[in-house]
Coordinates of C-alpha atoms and ligand atoms in Angstrom, one line a residue:
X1 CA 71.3 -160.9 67.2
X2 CA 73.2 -157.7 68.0
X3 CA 75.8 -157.3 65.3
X4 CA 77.8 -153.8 66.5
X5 CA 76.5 -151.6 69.6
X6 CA 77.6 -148.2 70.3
X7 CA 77.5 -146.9 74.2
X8 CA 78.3 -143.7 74.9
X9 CA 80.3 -142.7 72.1
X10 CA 82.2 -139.4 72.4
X11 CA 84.7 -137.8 69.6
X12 CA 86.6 -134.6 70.1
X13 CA 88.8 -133.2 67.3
X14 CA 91.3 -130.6 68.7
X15 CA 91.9 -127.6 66.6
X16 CA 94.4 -125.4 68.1
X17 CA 92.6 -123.9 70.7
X18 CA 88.7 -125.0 69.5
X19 CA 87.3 -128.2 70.4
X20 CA 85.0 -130.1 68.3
X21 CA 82.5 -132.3 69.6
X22 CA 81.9 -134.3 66.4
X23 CA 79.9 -137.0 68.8
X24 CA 78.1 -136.2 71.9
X25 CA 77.2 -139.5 73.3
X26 CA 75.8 -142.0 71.0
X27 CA 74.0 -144.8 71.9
X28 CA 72.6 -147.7 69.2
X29 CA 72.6 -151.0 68.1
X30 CA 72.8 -152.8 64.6
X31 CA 70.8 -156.2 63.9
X32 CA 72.8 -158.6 61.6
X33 CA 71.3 -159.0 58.9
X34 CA 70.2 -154.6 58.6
X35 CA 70.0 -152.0 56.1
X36 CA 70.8 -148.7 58.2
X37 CA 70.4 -145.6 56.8
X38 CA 72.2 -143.1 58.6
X39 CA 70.5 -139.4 58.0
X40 CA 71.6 -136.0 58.7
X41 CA 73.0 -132.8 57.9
X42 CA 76.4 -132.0 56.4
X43 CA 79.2 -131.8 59.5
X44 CA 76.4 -133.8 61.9
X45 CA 78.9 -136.0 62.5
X46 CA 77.8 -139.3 60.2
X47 CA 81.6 -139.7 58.9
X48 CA 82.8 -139.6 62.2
X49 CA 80.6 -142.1 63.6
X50 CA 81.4 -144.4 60.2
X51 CA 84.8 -144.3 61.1
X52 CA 84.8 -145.3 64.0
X53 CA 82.5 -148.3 63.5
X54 CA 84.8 -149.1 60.7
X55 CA 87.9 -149.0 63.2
X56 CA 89.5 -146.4 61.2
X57 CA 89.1 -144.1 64.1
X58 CA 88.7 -144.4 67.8
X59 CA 86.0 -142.4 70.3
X60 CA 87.5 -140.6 72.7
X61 CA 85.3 -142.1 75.2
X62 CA 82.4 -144.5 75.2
X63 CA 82.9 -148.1 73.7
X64 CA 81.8 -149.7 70.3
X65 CA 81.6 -153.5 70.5
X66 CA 81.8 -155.6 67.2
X67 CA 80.3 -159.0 67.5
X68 CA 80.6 -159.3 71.2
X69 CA 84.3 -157.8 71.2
X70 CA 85.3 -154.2 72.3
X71 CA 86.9 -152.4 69.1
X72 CA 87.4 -149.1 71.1
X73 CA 90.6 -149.6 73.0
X74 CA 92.0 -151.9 70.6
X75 CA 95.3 -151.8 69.1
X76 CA 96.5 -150.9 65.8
X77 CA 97.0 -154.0 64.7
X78 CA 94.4 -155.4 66.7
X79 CA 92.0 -152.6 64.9
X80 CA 93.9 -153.3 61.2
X81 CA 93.0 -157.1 61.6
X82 CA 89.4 -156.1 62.3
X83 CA 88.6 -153.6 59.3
X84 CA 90.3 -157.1 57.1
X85 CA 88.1 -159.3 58.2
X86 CA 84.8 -157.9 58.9
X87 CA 84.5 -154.6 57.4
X88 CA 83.9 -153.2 53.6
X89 CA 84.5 -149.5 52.4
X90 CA 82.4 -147.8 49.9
X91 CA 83.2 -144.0 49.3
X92 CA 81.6 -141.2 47.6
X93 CA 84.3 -140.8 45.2
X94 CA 84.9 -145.0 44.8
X95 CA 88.6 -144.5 45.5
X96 CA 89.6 -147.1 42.7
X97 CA 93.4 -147.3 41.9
X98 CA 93.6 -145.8 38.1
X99 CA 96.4 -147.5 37.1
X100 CA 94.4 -150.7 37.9
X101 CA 91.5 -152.7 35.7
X102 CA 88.2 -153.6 37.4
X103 CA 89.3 -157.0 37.7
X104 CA 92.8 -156.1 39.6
X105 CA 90.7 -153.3 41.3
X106 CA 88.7 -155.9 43.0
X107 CA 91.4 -158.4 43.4
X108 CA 93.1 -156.1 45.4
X109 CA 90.8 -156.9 48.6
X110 CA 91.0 -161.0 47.5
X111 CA 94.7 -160.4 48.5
X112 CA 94.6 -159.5 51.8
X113 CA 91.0 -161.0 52.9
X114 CA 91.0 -164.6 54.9
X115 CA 88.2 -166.0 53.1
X116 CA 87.7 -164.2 49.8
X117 CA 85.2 -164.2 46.8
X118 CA 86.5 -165.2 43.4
X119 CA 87.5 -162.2 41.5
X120 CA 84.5 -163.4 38.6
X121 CA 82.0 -164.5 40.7
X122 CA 82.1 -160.6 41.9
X123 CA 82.2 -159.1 38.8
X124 CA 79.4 -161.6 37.7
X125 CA 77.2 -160.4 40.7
X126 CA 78.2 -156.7 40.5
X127 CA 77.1 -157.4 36.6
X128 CA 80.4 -156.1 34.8
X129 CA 81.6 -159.5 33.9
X130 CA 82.0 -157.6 30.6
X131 CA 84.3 -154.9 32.0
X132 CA 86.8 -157.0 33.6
X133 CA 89.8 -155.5 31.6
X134 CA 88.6 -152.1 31.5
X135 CA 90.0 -149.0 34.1
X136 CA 88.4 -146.7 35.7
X137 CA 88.7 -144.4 33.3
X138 CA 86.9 -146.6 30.3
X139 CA 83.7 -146.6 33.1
X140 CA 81.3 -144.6 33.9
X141 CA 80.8 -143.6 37.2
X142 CA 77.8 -146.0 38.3
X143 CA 80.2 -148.5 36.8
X144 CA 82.9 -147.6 39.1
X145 CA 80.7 -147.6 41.7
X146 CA 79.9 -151.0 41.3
X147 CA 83.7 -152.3 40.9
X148 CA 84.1 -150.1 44.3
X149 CA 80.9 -152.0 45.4
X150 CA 82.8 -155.8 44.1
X151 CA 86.0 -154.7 45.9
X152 CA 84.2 -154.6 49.3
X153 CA 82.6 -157.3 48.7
X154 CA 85.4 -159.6 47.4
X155 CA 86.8 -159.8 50.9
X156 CA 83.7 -161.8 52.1
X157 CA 83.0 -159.0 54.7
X158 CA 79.7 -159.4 57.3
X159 CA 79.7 -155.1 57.4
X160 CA 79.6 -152.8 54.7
X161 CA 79.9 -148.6 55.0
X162 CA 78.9 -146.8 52.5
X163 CA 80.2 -143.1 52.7
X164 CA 77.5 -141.2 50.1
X165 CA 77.6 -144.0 47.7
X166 CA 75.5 -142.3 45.4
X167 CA 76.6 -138.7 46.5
X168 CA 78.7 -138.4 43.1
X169 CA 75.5 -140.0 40.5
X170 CA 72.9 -139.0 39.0
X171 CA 69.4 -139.8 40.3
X172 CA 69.2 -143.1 37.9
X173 CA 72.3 -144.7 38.1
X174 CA 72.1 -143.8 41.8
X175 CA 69.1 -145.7 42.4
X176 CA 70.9 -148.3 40.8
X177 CA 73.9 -148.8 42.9
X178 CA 71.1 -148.4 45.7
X179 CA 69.3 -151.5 44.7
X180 CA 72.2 -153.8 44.2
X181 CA 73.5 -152.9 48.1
X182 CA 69.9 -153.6 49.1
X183 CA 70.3 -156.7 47.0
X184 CA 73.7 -157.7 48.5
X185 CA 72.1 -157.5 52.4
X186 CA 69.3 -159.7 51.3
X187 CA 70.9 -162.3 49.2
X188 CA 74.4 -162.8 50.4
X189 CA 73.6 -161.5 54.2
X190 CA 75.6 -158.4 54.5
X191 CA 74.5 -155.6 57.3
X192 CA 74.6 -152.7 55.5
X193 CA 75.3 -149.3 56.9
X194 CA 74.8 -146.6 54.5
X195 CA 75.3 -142.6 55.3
X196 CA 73.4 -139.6 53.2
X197 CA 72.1 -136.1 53.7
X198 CA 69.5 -137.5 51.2
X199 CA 66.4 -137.6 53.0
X200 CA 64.5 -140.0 50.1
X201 CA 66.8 -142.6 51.2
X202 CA 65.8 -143.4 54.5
X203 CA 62.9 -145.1 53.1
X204 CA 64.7 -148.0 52.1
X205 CA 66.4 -148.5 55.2
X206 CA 65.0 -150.9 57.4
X207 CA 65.9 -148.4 60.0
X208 CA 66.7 -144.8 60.3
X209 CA 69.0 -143.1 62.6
X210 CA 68.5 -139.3 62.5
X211 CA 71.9 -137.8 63.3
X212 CA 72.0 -133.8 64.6
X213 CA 74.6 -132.1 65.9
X214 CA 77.1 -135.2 67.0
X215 CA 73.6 -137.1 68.3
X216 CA 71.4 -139.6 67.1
X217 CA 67.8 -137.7 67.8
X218 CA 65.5 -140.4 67.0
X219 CA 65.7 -143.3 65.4
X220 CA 63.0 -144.8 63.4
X221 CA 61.9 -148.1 61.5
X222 CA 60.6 -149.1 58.4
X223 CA 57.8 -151.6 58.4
X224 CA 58.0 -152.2 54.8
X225 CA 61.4 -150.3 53.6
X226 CA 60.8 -149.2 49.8
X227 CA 62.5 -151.2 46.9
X228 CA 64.9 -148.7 45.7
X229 CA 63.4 -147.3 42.2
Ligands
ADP1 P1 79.2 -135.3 58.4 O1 79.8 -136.6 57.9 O2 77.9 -135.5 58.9 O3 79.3 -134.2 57.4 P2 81.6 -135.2 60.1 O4 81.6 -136.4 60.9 O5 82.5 -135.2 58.9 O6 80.1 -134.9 59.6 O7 82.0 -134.0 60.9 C1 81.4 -133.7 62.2 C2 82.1 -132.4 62.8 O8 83.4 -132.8 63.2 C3 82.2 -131.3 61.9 O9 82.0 -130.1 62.7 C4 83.5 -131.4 61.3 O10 84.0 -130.1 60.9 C5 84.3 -132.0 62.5 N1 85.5 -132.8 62.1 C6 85.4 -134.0 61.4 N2 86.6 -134.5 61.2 C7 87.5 -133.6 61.8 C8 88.9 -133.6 61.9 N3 89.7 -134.6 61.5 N4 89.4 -132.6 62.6 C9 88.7 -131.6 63.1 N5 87.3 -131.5 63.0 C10 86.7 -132.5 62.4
ADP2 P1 77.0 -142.6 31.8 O1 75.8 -142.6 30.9 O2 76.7 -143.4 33.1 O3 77.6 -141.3 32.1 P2 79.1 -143.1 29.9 O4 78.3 -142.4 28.8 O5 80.3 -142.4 30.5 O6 78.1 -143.5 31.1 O7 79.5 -144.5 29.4 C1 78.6 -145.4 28.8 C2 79.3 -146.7 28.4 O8 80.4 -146.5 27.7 C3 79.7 -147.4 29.7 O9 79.3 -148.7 29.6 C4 81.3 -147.3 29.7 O10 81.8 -148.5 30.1 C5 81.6 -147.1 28.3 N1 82.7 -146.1 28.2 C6 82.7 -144.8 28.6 N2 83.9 -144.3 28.4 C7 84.7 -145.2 27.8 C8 86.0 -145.2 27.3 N3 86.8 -144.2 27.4 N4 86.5 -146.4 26.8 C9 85.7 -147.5 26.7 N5 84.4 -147.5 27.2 C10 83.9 -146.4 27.7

């Protein structure tokens, strides 16, 4: 079952006089149920393409259909209501709010979400049960990663993008946050669309969609994706 297909996607940025072509017509589809690794080059265009999946940006031509329903040409509220429901955010960087413990951190998302997880049962899964009271600052980074990880989750969303989710670790901890996202597709269901420059981590895609130059080149599958390790 087609989850999210992409026809013809376009996205110009205009800078002063310079146009970028950050897409040049992108065509692909997503299987409920994947683990896409998205691969390419620094400035090939993977954020752009993420964004616009995630209905934080629209193409400027071409159509991207959620589900059976066009996102491009939505409104924004129309697109607001579709990033609640359906979509969680994962970022390099985790983005948590500092001022915030783990716990409020991943409640944050339970406020707003129409059918959320309970606030334990995420920390129980994302295994900081332990942490609940702590703040960003009292974790480390794979730890934050993982509350980053919860908050996404917590919202009970079929899609989660991953902007270099392991961009900031080391190799170890890394790996880590790697296996509990492939854990997270398999177990609770979640399609999975995770973007790198890191070559090694196509391999535990399911798929692989080489990115170059605002186009997907090829895209290739895994027969028997490796357990992150
Ligand atoms: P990647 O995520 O693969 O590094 P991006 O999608 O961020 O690539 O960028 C693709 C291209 O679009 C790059 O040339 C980048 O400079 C350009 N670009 C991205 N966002 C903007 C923007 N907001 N304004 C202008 N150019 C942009
Ligand atoms: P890493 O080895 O991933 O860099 P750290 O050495 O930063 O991790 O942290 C190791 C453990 O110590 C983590 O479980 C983290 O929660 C805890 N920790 C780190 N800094 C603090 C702090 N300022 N207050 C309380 N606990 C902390």
């Amino acid at each position: 079952e087609v989850l999210i297909e992409g026809r013809g996607i376009w996205k110009q940025y205009q800078m002063g006089e310079v146009t970028v072509n950050a897409l040049k017509g992108v065509d692909f589809e997503v299987y409920r149920g994947e683990f896409i690794v998205v691969l390419g080059p620094s400035g090939s265009g993977k954020s752009t393409l993420l964004n616009i999946i995630g209905g934080m940006d629209s193409p400027t031509k071409g159509e991207l259909i959620y589900d059976g329903r066009a996102i491009s040409g939505a409104s924004e509220r129309e697109l607001t209501q579709y990033r609640r429901n359906n979509v969680g955010f994962v970022f390099q960087f985790y983005n948590l709010m500092p001022n915030l413990t783990a716990g409020e951190n991943i409640g944050l998302s339970v406020e707003i979400a129409n059918e959320p997880l309970e606030i334990d049962y995420v920390l129980e899964k994302i295994g900081l049960s332990e942490r609940k009271n702590h703040f960003p600052s009292q974790l480390s980074g794979g730890e934050q990663q993982r509350v980053a990880i919860g908050r996404a989750l917590a919202k009970n969303p079929d899609l989660l993008l991953c902007d270099e989710p392991t961009g900031a670790l080391d190799l170890s901890t890394g790996v880590e946050i790697l296996k509990f996202l492939r854990d997270f597709n398999r177990e609770l269901k979640k399609t999975v669309m995770i973007i790198t420059h890191n070559a090694g981590i196509g391999k535990i895609g399911d798929r692989v969609f080489y990115i170059r130059d605002g186009m997907i080149e090829k895209i290739e599958k895994n027969e028997k994706p490796l357990r992150p390790e």
